[in-house]
């Protein structure tokens, strides 16, 4: 899941060097935490949240296929 998320974010951003992604498992739920500067978080979320919703949809497809529950969190670094 981390590889897929990293691939998607690299495709969206011009310079993804300020991005850090961590995987944490808690009570059977995979938490994907994306640390990024404030201005980059806005680009990941997109207008009216369209981009982040699309990212979550793609991750959801992989999660269903692999029988995993996940949560995607964006944090300011």
PDB file of C-alpha atoms in Angstrom:
ATOM      1  CA  UNK A   1       0.000   0.000   0.000  1.00  0.00           C
ATOM      2  CA  UNK A   2       2.851   2.362   0.831  1.00  0.00           C
ATOM      3  CA  UNK A   3       4.428   1.797  -2.593  1.00  0.00           C
ATOM      4  CA  UNK A   4       1.147   2.514  -4.374  1.00  0.00           C
ATOM      5  CA  UNK A   5       0.547   5.684  -2.345  1.00  0.00           C
ATOM      6  CA  UNK A   6       4.100   6.864  -2.982  1.00  0.00           C
ATOM      7  CA  UNK A   7       3.715   6.209  -6.729  1.00  0.00           C
ATOM      8  CA  UNK A   8       0.446   8.180  -6.881  1.00  0.00           C
ATOM      9  CA  UNK A   9       1.793  11.149  -4.919  1.00  0.00           C
ATOM     10  CA  UNK A  10       4.989  11.267  -7.006  1.00  0.00           C
ATOM     11  CA  UNK A  11       2.815  11.459 -10.124  1.00  0.00           C
ATOM     12  CA  UNK A  12       0.784  14.364  -8.740  1.00  0.00           C
ATOM     13  CA  UNK A  13       3.638  16.534  -7.462  1.00  0.00           C
ATOM     14  CA  UNK A  14       6.472  18.166  -9.387  1.00  0.00           C
ATOM     15  CA  UNK A  15       8.949  17.714  -6.519  1.00  0.00           C
ATOM     16  CA  UNK A  16       7.917  15.036  -3.988  1.00  0.00           C
ATOM     17  CA  UNK A  17      11.184  15.341  -2.004  1.00  0.00           C
ATOM     18  CA  UNK A  18       9.472  16.904   1.052  1.00  0.00           C
ATOM     19  CA  UNK A  19       7.072  13.970   1.406  1.00  0.00           C
ATOM     20  CA  UNK A  20       7.456  11.192   3.976  1.00  0.00           C
ATOM     21  CA  UNK A  21       5.062   8.228   4.181  1.00  0.00           C
ATOM     22  CA  UNK A  22       4.814   5.917   7.185  1.00  0.00           C
ATOM     23  CA  UNK A  23       2.845   2.700   7.665  1.00  0.00           C
ATOM     24  CA  UNK A  24       1.545   1.950  11.143  1.00  0.00           C
ATOM     25  CA  UNK A  25      -0.628  -1.025  12.083  1.00  0.00           C
ATOM     26  CA  UNK A  26      -3.060  -0.533  14.941  1.00  0.00           C
ATOM     27  CA  UNK A  27      -5.823  -2.968  15.932  1.00  0.00           C
ATOM     28  CA  UNK A  28      -5.866  -4.602  12.496  1.00  0.00           C
ATOM     29  CA  UNK A  29      -6.085  -1.274  10.670  1.00  0.00           C
ATOM     30  CA  UNK A  30      -3.244  -0.057   8.471  1.00  0.00           C
ATOM     31  CA  UNK A  31      -2.637   3.656   9.020  1.00  0.00           C
ATOM     32  CA  UNK A  32      -0.923   5.376   6.109  1.00  0.00           C
ATOM     33  CA  UNK A  33       0.442   8.682   7.378  1.00  0.00           C
ATOM     34  CA  UNK A  34       1.694  11.225   4.840  1.00  0.00           C
ATOM     35  CA  UNK A  35       3.907  13.992   6.226  1.00  0.00           C
ATOM     36  CA  UNK A  36       4.190  16.989   3.911  1.00  0.00           C
ATOM     37  CA  UNK A  37       4.651  20.773   4.034  1.00  0.00           C
ATOM     38  CA  UNK A  38       1.441  22.820   4.229  1.00  0.00           C
ATOM     39  CA  UNK A  39       1.558  24.067   0.622  1.00  0.00           C
ATOM     40  CA  UNK A  40       1.996  20.526  -0.698  1.00  0.00           C
ATOM     41  CA  UNK A  41      -0.885  19.169   1.405  1.00  0.00           C
ATOM     42  CA  UNK A  42      -3.190  21.556  -0.448  1.00  0.00           C
ATOM     43  CA  UNK A  43      -2.105  20.084  -3.767  1.00  0.00           C
ATOM     44  CA  UNK A  44      -2.617  16.536  -2.502  1.00  0.00           C
ATOM     45  CA  UNK A  45      -6.126  17.357  -1.266  1.00  0.00           C
ATOM     46  CA  UNK A  46      -7.066  19.202  -4.454  1.00  0.00           C
ATOM     47  CA  UNK A  47     -10.013  21.440  -5.185  1.00  0.00           C
ATOM     48  CA  UNK A  48     -13.004  20.378  -3.063  1.00  0.00           C
ATOM     49  CA  UNK A  49     -11.039  17.287  -1.987  1.00  0.00           C
ATOM     50  CA  UNK A  50     -11.261  15.623  -5.387  1.00  0.00           C
ATOM     51  CA  UNK A  51      -7.676  14.377  -5.549  1.00  0.00           C
ATOM     52  CA  UNK A  52      -7.595  12.911  -2.033  1.00  0.00           C
ATOM     53  CA  UNK A  53     -10.945  11.197  -2.661  1.00  0.00           C
ATOM     54  CA  UNK A  54      -9.521   9.643  -5.823  1.00  0.00           C
ATOM     55  CA  UNK A  55      -6.393   8.507  -3.980  1.00  0.00           C
ATOM     56  CA  UNK A  56      -8.543   6.921  -1.261  1.00  0.00           C
ATOM     57  CA  UNK A  57     -10.640   5.166  -3.923  1.00  0.00           C
ATOM     58  CA  UNK A  58      -7.550   3.639  -5.544  1.00  0.00           C
ATOM     59  CA  UNK A  59      -6.185   2.542  -2.167  1.00  0.00           C
ATOM     60  CA  UNK A  60      -9.589   1.102  -1.266  1.00  0.00           C
ATOM     61  CA  UNK A  61      -9.524  -1.123  -4.360  1.00  0.00           C
ATOM     62  CA  UNK A  62      -6.138  -2.539  -3.342  1.00  0.00           C
ATOM     63  CA  UNK A  63      -7.263  -2.910   0.285  1.00  0.00           C
ATOM     64  CA  UNK A  64     -10.369  -4.872  -0.712  1.00  0.00           C
ATOM     65  CA  UNK A  65      -8.298  -7.095  -2.989  1.00  0.00           C
ATOM     66  CA  UNK A  66      -5.842  -7.823  -0.145  1.00  0.00           C
ATOM     67  CA  UNK A  67      -8.517  -7.953   2.596  1.00  0.00           C
ATOM     68  CA  UNK A  68      -6.985  -5.017   4.518  1.00  0.00           C
ATOM     69  CA  UNK A  69      -8.620  -2.143   6.383  1.00  0.00           C
ATOM     70  CA  UNK A  70      -6.782   1.164   6.101  1.00  0.00           C
ATOM     71  CA  UNK A  71      -6.934   4.813   7.067  1.00  0.00           C
ATOM     72  CA  UNK A  72      -5.160   7.601   5.174  1.00  0.00           C
ATOM     73  CA  UNK A  73      -3.980  10.589   7.219  1.00  0.00           C
ATOM     74  CA  UNK A  74      -2.268  13.784   6.022  1.00  0.00           C
ATOM     75  CA  UNK A  75      -0.027  15.542   8.548  1.00  0.00           C
ATOM     76  CA  UNK A  76       1.845  18.818   8.247  1.00  0.00           C
ATOM     77  CA  UNK A  77       5.600  18.433   8.619  1.00  0.00           C
TER      78      UNK A  77
END
